PDB file of C-alpha atoms in Angstrom:
ATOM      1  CA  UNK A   1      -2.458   7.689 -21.878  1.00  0.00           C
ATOM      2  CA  UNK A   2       0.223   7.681 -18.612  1.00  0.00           C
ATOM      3  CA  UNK A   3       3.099   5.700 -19.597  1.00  0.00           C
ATOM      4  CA  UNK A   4       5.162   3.359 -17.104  1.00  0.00           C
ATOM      5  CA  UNK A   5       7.487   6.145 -16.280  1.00  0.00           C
ATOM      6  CA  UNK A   6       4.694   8.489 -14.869  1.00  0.00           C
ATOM      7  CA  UNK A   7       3.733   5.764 -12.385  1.00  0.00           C
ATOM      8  CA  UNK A   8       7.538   4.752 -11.504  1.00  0.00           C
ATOM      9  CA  UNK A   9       7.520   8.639 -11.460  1.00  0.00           C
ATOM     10  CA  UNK A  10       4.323   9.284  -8.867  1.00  0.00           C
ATOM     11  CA  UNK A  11       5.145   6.464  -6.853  1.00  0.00           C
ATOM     12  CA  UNK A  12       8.363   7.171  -6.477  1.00  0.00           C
ATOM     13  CA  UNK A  13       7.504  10.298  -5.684  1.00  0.00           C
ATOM     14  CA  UNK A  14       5.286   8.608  -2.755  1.00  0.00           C
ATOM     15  CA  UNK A  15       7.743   6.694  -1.429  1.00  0.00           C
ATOM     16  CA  UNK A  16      10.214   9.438  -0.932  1.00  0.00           C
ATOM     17  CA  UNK A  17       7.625  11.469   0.839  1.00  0.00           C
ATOM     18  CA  UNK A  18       6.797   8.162   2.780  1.00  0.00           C
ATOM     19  CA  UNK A  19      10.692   8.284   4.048  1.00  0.00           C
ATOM     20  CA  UNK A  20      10.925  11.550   4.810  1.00  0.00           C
ATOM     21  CA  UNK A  21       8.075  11.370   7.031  1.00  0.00           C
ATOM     22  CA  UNK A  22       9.518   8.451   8.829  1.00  0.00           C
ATOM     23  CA  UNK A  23      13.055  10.261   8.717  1.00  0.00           C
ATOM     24  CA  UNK A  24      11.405  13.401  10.358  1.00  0.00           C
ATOM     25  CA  UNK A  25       8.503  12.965  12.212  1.00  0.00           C
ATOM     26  CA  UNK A  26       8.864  12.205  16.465  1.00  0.00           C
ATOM     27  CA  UNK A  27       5.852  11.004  16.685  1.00  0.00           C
ATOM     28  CA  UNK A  28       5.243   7.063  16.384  1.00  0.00           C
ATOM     29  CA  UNK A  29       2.087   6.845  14.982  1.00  0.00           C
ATOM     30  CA  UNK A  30       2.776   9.175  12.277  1.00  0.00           C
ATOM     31  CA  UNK A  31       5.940   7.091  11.542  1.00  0.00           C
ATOM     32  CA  UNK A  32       4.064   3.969  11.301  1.00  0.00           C
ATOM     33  CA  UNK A  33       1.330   6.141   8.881  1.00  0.00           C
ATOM     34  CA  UNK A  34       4.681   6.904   6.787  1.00  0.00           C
ATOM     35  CA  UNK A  35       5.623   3.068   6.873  1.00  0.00           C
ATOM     36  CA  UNK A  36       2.001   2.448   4.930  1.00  0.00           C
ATOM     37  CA  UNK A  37       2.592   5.123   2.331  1.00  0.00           C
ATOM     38  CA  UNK A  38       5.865   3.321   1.373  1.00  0.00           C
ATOM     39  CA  UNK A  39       4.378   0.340   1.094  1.00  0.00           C
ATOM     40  CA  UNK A  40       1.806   1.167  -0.924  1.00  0.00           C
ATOM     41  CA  UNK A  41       4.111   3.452  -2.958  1.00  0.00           C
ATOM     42  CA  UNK A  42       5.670  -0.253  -3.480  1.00  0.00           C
ATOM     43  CA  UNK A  43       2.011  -1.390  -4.883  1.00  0.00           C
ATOM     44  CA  UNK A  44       1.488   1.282  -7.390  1.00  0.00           C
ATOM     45  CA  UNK A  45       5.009   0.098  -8.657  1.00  0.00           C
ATOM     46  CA  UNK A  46       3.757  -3.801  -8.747  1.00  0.00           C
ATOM     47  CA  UNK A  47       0.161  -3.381 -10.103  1.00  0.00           C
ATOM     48  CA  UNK A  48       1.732  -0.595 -12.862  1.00  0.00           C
ATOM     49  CA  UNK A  49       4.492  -2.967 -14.173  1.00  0.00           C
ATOM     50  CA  UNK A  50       1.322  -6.281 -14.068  1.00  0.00           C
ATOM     51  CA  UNK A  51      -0.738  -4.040 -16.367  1.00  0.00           C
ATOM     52  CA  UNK A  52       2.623  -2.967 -18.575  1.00  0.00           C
ATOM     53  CA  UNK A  53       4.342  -6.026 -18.640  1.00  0.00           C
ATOM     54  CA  UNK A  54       1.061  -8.625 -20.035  1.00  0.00           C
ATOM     55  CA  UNK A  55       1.360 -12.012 -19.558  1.00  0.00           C
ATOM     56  CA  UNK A  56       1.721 -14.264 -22.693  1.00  0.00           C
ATOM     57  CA  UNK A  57      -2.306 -14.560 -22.911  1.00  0.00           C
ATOM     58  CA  UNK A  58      -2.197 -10.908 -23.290  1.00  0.00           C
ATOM     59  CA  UNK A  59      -4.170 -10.471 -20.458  1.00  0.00           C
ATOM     60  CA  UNK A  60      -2.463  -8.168 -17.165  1.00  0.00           C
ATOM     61  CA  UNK A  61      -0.232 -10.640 -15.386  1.00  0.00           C
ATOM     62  CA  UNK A  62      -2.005 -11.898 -12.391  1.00  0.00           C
ATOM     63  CA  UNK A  63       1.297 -12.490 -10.537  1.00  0.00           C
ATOM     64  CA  UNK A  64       1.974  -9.108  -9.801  1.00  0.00           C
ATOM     65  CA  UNK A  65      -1.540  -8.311  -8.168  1.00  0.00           C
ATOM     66  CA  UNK A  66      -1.285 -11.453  -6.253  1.00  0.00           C
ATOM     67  CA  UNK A  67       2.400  -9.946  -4.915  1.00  0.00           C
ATOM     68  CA  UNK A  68       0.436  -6.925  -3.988  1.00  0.00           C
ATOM     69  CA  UNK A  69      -2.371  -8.793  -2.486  1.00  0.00           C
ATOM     70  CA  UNK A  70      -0.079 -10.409  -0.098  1.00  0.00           C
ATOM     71  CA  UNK A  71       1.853  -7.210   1.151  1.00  0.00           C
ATOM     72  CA  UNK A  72      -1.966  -5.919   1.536  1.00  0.00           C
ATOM     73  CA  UNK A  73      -2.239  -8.778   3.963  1.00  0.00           C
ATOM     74  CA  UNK A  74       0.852  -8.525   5.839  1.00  0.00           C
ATOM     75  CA  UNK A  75       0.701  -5.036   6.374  1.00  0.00           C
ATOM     76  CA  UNK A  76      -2.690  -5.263   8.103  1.00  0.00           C
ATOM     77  CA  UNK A  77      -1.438  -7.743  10.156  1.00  0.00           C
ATOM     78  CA  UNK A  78       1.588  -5.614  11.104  1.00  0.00           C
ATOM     79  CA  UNK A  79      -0.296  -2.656  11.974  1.00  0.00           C
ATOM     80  CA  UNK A  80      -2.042  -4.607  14.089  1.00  0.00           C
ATOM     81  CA  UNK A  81       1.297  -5.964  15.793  1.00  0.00           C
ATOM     82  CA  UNK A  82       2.664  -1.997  15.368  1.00  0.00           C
ATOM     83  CA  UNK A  83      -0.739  -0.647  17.109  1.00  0.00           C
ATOM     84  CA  UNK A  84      -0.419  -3.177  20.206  1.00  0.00           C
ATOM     85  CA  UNK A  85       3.079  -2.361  21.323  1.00  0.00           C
ATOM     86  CA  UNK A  86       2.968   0.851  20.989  1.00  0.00           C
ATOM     87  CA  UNK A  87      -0.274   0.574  23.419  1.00  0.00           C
ATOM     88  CA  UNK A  88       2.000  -1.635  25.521  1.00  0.00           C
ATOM     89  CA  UNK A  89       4.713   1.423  25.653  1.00  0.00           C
ATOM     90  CA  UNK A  90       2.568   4.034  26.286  1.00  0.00           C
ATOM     91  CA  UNK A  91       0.901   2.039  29.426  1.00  0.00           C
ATOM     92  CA  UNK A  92       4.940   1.420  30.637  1.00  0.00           C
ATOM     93  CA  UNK A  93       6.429   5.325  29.365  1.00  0.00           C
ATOM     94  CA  UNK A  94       3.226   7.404  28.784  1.00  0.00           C
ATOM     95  CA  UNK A  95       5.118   8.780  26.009  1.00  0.00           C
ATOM     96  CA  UNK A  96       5.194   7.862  21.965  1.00  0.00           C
ATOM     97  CA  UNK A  97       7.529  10.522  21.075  1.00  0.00           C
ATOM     98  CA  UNK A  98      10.669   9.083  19.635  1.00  0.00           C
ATOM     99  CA  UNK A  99      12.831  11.535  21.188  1.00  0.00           C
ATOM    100  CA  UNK A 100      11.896  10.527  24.757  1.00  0.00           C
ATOM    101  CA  UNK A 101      12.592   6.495  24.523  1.00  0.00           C
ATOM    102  CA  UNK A 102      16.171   6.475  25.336  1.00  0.00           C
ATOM    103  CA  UNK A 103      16.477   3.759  27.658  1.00  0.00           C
ATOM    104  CA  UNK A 104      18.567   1.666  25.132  1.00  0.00           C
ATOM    105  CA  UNK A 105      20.759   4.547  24.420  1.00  0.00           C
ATOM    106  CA  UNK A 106      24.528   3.226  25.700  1.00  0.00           C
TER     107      UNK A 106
ATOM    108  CA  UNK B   1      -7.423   5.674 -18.263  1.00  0.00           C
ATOM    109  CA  UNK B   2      -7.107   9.013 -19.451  1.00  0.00           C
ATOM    110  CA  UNK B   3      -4.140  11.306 -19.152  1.00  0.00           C
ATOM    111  CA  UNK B   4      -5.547  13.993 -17.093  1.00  0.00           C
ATOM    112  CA  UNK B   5      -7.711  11.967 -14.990  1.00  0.00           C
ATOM    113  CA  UNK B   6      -4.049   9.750 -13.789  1.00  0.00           C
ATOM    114  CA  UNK B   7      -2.769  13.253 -13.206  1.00  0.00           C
ATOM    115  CA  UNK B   8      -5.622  14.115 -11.338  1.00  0.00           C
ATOM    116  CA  UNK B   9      -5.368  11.228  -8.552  1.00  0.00           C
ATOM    117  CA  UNK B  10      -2.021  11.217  -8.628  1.00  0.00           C
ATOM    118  CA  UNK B  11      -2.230  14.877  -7.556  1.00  0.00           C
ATOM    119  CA  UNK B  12      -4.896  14.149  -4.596  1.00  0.00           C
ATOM    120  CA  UNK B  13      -2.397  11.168  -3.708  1.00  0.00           C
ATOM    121  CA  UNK B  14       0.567  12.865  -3.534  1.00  0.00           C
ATOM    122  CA  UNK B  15      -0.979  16.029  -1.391  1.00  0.00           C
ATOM    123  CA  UNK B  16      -2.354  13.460   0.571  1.00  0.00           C
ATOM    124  CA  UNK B  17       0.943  11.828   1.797  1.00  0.00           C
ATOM    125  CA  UNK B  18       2.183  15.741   2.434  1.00  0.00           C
ATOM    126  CA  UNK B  19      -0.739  16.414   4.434  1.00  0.00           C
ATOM    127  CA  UNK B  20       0.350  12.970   6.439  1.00  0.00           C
ATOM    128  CA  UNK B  21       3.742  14.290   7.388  1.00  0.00           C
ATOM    129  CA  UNK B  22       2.663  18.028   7.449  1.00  0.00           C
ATOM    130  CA  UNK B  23      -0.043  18.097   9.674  1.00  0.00           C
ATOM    131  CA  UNK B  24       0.089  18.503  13.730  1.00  0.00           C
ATOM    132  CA  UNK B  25      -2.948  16.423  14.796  1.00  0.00           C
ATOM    133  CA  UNK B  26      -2.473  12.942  14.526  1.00  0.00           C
ATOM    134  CA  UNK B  27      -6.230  12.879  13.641  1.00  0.00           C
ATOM    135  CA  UNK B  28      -5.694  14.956  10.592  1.00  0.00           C
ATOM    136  CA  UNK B  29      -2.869  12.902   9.983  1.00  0.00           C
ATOM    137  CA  UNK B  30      -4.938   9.863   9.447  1.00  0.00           C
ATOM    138  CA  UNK B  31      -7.583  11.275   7.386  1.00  0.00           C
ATOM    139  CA  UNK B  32      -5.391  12.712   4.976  1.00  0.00           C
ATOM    140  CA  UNK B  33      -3.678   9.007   4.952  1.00  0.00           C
ATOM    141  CA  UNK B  34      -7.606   7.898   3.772  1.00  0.00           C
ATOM    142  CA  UNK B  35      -7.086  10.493   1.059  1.00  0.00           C
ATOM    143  CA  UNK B  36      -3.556   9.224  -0.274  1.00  0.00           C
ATOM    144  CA  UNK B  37      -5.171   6.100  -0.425  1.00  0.00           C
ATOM    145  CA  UNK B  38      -8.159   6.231  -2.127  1.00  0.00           C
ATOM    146  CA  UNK B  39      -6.323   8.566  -5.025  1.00  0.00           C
ATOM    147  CA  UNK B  40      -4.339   5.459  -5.036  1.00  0.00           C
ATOM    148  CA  UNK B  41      -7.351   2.725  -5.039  1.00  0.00           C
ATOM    149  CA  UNK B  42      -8.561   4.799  -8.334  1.00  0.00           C
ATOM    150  CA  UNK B  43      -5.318   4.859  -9.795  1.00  0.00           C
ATOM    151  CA  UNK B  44      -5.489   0.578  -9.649  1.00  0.00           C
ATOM    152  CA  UNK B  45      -8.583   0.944 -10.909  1.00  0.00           C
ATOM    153  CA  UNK B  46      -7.474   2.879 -13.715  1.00  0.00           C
ATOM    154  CA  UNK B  47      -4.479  -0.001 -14.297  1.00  0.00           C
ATOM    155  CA  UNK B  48      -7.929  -2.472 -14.604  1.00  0.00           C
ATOM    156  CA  UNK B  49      -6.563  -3.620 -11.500  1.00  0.00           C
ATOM    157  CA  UNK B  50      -9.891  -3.831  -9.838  1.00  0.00           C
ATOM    158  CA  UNK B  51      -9.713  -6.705  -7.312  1.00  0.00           C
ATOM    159  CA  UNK B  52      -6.740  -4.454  -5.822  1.00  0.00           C
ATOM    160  CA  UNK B  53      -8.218  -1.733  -5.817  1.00  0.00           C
ATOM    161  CA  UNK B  54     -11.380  -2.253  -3.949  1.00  0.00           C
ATOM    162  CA  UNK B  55      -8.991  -4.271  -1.301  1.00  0.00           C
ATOM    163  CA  UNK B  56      -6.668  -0.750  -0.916  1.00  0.00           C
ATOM    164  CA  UNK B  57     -10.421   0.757  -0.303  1.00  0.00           C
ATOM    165  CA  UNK B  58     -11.586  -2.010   2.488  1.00  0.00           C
ATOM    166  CA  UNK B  59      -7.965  -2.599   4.065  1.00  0.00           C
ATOM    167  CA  UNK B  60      -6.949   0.685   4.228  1.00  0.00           C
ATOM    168  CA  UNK B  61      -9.059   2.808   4.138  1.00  0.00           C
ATOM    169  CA  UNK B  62     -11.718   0.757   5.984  1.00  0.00           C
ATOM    170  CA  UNK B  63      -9.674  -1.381   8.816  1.00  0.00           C
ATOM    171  CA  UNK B  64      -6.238   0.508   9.135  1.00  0.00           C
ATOM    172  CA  UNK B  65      -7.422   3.466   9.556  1.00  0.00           C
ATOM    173  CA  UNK B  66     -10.476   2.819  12.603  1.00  0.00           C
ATOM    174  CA  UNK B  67      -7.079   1.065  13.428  1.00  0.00           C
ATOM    175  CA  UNK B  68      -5.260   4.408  13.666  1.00  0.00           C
ATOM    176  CA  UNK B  69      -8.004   6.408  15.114  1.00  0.00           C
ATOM    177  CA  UNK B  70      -9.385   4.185  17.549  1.00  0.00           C
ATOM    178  CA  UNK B  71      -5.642   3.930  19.171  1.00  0.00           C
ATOM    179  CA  UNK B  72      -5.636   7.985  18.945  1.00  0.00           C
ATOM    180  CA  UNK B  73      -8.602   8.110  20.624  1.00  0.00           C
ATOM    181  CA  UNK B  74      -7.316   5.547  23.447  1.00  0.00           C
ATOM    182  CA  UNK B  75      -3.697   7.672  24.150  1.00  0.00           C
ATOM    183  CA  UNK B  76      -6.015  10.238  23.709  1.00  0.00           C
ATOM    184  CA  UNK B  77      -2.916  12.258  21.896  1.00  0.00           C
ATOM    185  CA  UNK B  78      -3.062  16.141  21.640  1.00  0.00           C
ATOM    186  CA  UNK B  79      -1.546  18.139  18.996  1.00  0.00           C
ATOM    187  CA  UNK B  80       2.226  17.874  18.695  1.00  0.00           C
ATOM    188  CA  UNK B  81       4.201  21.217  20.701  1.00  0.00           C
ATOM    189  CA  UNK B  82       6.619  22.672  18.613  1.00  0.00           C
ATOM    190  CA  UNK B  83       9.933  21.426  19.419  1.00  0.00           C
ATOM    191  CA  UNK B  84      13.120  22.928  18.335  1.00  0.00           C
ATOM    192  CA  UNK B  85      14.493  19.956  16.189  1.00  0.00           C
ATOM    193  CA  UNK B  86      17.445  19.739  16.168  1.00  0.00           C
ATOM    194  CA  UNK B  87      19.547  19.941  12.895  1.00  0.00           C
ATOM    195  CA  UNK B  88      21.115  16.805  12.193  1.00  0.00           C
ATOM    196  CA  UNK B  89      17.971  14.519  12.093  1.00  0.00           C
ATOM    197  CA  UNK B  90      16.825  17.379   9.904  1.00  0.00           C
ATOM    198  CA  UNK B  91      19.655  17.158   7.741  1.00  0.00           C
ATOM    199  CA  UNK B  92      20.001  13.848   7.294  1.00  0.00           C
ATOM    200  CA  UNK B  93      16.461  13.083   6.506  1.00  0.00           C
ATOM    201  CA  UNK B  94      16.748  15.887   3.670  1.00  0.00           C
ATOM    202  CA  UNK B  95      20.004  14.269   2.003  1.00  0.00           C
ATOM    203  CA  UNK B  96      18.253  10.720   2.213  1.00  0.00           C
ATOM    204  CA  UNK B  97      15.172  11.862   0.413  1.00  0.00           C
ATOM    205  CA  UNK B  98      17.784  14.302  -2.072  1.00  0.00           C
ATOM    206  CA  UNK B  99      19.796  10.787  -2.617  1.00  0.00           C
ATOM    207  CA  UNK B 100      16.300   8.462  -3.380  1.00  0.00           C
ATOM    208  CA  UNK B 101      15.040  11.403  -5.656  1.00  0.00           C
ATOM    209  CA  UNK B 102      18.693  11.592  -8.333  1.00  0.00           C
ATOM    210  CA  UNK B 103      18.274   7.738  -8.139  1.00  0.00           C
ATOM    211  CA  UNK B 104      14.535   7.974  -9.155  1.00  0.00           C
ATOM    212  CA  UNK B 105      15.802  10.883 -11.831  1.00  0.00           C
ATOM    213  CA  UNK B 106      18.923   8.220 -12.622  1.00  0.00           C
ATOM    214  CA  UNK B 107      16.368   5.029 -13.385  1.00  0.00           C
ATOM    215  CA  UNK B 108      13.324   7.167 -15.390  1.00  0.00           C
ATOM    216  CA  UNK B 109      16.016   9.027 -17.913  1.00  0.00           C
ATOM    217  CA  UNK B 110      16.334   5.649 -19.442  1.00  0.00           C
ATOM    218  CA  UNK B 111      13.519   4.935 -21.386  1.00  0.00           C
ATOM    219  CA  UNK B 112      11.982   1.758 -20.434  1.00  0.00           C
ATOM    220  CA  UNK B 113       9.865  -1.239 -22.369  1.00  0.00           C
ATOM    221  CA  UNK B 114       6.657  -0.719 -23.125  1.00  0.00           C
ATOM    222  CA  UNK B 115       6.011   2.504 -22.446  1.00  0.00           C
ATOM    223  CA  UNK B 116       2.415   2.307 -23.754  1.00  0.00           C
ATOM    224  CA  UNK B 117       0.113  -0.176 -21.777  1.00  0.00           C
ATOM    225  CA  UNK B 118      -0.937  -3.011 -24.212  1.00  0.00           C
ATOM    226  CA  UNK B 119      -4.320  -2.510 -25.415  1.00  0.00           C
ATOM    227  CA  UNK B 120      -7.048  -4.637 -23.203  1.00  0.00           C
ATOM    228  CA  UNK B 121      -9.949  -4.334 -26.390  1.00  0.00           C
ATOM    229  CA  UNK B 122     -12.468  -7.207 -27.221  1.00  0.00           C
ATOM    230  CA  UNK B 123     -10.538  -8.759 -29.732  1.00  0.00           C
ATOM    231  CA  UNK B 124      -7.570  -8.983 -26.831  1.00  0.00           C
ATOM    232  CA  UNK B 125      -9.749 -10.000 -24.196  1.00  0.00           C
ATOM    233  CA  UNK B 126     -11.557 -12.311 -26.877  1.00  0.00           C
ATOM    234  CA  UNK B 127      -8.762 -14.164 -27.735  1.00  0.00           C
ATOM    235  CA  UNK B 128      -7.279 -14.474 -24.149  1.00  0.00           C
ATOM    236  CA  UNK B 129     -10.533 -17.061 -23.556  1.00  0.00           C
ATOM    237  CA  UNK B 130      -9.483 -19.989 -25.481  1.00  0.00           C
ATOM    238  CA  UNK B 131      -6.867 -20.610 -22.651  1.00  0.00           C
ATOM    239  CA  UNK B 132      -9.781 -20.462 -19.911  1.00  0.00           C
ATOM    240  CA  UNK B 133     -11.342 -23.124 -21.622  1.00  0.00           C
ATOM    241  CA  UNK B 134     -11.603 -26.381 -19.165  1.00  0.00           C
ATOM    242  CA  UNK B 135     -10.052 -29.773 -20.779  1.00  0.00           C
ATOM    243  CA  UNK B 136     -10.382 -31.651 -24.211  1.00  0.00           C
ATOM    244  CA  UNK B 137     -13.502 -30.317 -24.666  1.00  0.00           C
ATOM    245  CA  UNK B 138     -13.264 -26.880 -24.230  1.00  0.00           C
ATOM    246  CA  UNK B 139     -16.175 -26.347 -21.803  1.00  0.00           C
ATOM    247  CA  UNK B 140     -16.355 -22.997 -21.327  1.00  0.00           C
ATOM    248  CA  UNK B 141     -15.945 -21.819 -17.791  1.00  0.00           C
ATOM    249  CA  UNK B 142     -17.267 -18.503 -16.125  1.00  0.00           C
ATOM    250  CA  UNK B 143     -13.681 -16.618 -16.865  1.00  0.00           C
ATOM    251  CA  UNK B 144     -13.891 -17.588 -20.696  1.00  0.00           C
ATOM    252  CA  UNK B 145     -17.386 -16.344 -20.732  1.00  0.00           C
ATOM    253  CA  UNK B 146     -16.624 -13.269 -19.217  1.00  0.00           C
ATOM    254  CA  UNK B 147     -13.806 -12.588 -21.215  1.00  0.00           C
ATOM    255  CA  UNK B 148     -15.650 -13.335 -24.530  1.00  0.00           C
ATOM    256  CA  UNK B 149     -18.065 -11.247 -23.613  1.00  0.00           C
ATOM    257  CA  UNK B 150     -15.371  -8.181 -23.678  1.00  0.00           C
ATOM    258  CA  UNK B 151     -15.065  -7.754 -19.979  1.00  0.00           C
ATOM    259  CA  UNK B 152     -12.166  -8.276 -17.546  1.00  0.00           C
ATOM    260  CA  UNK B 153     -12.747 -10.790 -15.365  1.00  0.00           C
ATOM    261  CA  UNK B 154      -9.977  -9.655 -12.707  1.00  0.00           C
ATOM    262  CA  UNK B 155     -11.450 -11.240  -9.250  1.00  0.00           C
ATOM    263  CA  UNK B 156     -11.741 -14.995 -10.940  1.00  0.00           C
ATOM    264  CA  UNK B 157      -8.847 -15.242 -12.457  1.00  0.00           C
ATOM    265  CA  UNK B 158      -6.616 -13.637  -9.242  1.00  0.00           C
ATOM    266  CA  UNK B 159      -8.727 -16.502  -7.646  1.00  0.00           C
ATOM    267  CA  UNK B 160      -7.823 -19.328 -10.043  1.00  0.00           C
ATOM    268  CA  UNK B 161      -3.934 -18.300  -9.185  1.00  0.00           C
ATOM    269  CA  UNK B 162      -4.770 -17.657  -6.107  1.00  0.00           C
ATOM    270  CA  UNK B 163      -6.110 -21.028  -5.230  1.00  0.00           C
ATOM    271  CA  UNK B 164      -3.428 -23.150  -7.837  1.00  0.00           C
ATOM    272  CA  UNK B 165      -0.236 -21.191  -8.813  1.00  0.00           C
ATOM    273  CA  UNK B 166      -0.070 -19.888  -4.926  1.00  0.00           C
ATOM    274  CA  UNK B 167      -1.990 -21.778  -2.532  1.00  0.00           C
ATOM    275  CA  UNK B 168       0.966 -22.521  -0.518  1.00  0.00           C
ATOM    276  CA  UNK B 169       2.052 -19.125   0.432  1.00  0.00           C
ATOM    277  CA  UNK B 170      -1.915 -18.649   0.959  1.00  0.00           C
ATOM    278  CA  UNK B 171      -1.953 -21.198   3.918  1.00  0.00           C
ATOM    279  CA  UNK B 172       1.476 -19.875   5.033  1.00  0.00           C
ATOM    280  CA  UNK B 173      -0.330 -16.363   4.982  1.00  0.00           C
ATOM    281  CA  UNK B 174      -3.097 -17.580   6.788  1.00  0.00           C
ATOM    282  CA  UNK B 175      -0.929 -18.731   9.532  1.00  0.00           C
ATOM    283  CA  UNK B 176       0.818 -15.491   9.593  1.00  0.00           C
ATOM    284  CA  UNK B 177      -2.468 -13.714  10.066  1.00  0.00           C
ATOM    285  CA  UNK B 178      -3.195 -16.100  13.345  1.00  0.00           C
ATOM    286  CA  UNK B 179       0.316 -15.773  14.669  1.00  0.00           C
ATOM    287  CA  UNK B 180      -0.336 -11.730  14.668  1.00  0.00           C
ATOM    288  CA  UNK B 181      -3.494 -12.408  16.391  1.00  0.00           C
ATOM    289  CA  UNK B 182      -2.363 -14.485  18.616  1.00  0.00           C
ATOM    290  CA  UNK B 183       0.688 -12.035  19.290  1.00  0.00           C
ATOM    291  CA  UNK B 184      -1.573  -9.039  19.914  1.00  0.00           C
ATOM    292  CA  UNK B 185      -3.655 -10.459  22.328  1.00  0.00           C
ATOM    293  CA  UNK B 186      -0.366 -11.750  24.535  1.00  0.00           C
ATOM    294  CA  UNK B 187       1.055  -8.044  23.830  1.00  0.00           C
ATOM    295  CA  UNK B 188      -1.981  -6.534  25.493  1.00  0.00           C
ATOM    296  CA  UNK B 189      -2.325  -8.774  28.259  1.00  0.00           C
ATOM    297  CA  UNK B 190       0.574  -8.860  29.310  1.00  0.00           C
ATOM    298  CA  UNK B 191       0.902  -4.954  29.689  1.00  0.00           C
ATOM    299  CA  UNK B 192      -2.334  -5.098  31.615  1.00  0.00           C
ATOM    300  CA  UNK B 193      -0.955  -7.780  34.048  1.00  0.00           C
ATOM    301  CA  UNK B 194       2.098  -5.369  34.523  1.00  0.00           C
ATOM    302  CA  UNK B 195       0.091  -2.573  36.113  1.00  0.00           C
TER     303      UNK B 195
END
């Protein structure tokens, strides 16, 4: 059987590789791929301490899946939000590469 | 779930979110995201996490990604040149990462609370029913059946709180979801009416 701290382990793990990417990577869409892997990395973390952690009926507490259910939600909508202006900069730049958006720079 | 199966997806996961930040092609990029995720959909599954992990499988791997591709396919990207990066993103983004990882070292030397998952057997799952039970009478309901039966029934009860402990942040949710819709369609438009 895993215990808790091989799943605090993996998914920390995840979300380090998750940052990283963001840290590294120029190009947009491949940032915004890194941004789901941390939030998901966030997920393992909530569904592993529901399943650990039972609720009093000894069942796995439903609270943490419901937590999880909701960041499900609002990251879908976000990518959605993400996808469109980034459409809306390439159309005005015809660039997404981080390095070449500079027009905020002082 | 066993030992070596856990090991197994978490492997697949993890060289899935390398593959993400490794690979050139943004295409690759976004399969190897499906990857990550679906190790991770069967480790929920593995928690008895079901509901949440057929979601990660339908969200993410269904809708974000034809998400992801279908706005590759419309920049119509091409594999990333080589550019000389320079060193102090490089740097920094190593000693960040070096940082998170003697935290994440730091937290798992302690040994934590129940470090064994609490058995989820029939006589568990059994004895969880009584609570299910509607009213005075004890009317059985479809969760109590379920459970007394020896299975988990994880969709109906993440339903019953779904729809009592948190139907307020469920309608606020909703909103949220028409708000982004609402949002995307002005975004788009309004770059469109700009050229």
């Amino acid at each position: 059987m895993a215990s808790l701290n091989d799943y605090l382990l993996v998914s920390g793990v995840m979300f380090a590789l998750g940052l990283a990417g963001v840290v590294l990577r120029r190009n947009i869409i491949i940032v915004f791929m890194c941004l789901e892997l941390m939030l998901s990395a966030a997920n393992l973390t909530l569904v592993a301490f529901s399943r650990f952690n039972v609720a009093e009926n000894g069942l796995p507490d439903p609270s943490g899946q419901m937590l999880v259910f909701f960041v499900i939600t609002v990251a879908a909508a976000e990518v959605a939000v993400g996808l469109a202006i980034i459409v809306a900069l390439y159309r005005s730049r015809q660039t997404i590469h981080t390095d070449e958006l500079v027009s905020l720079k002082g | 779930m066993p030992s070596y199966l856990f090991w197994l997806f978490s492997t697949i996961m993890l060289i899935g979110s390398v593959a993400v930040i490794a690979f050139r092609n943004p295409v690759s990029s976004a399969l190897a995201m499906v990857t990550s995720f679906v190790g991770l959909a069967a480790l929920f599954i593995g928690l008895s996490a079901f509901f949440v992990g057929v979601i990660q499988i339908l969200v993410y791997s269904g809708a974000i990604m034809v998400l992801f591709l279908f706005i590759i396919m419309l920049l119509d990207l091409k594999d990333e040149k080589r550019r000389a990066n320079s060193l102090a993103p490089l740097a920094a983004g190593l000693v960040l990462v070096a940082v998170f990882f003697i935290q994440l070292v730091g937290v798992l030397s302690h040994k934590l609370p129940n470090q064994i998952a609490p058995p989820l057997n029939k006589a568990v799952l059994t004895a969880a029913a009584e609570g299910y039970k509607k009213g005075e009478m004890k009317v059985p309901t479809k969760i109590s059946e379920s459970l007394e039966s020896g299975q988990l029934p994880d969709v109906h009860i993440i339903g019953l709180t779904l729809f009592t402990q948190y139907n307020l942040p469920l309608q606020i949710l909703g909103v949220l979801l028409l708000v982004s819709t609402v949002g995307v369609v002005t975004l788009s438009r309004k770059s469109a009416a700009n050229n």
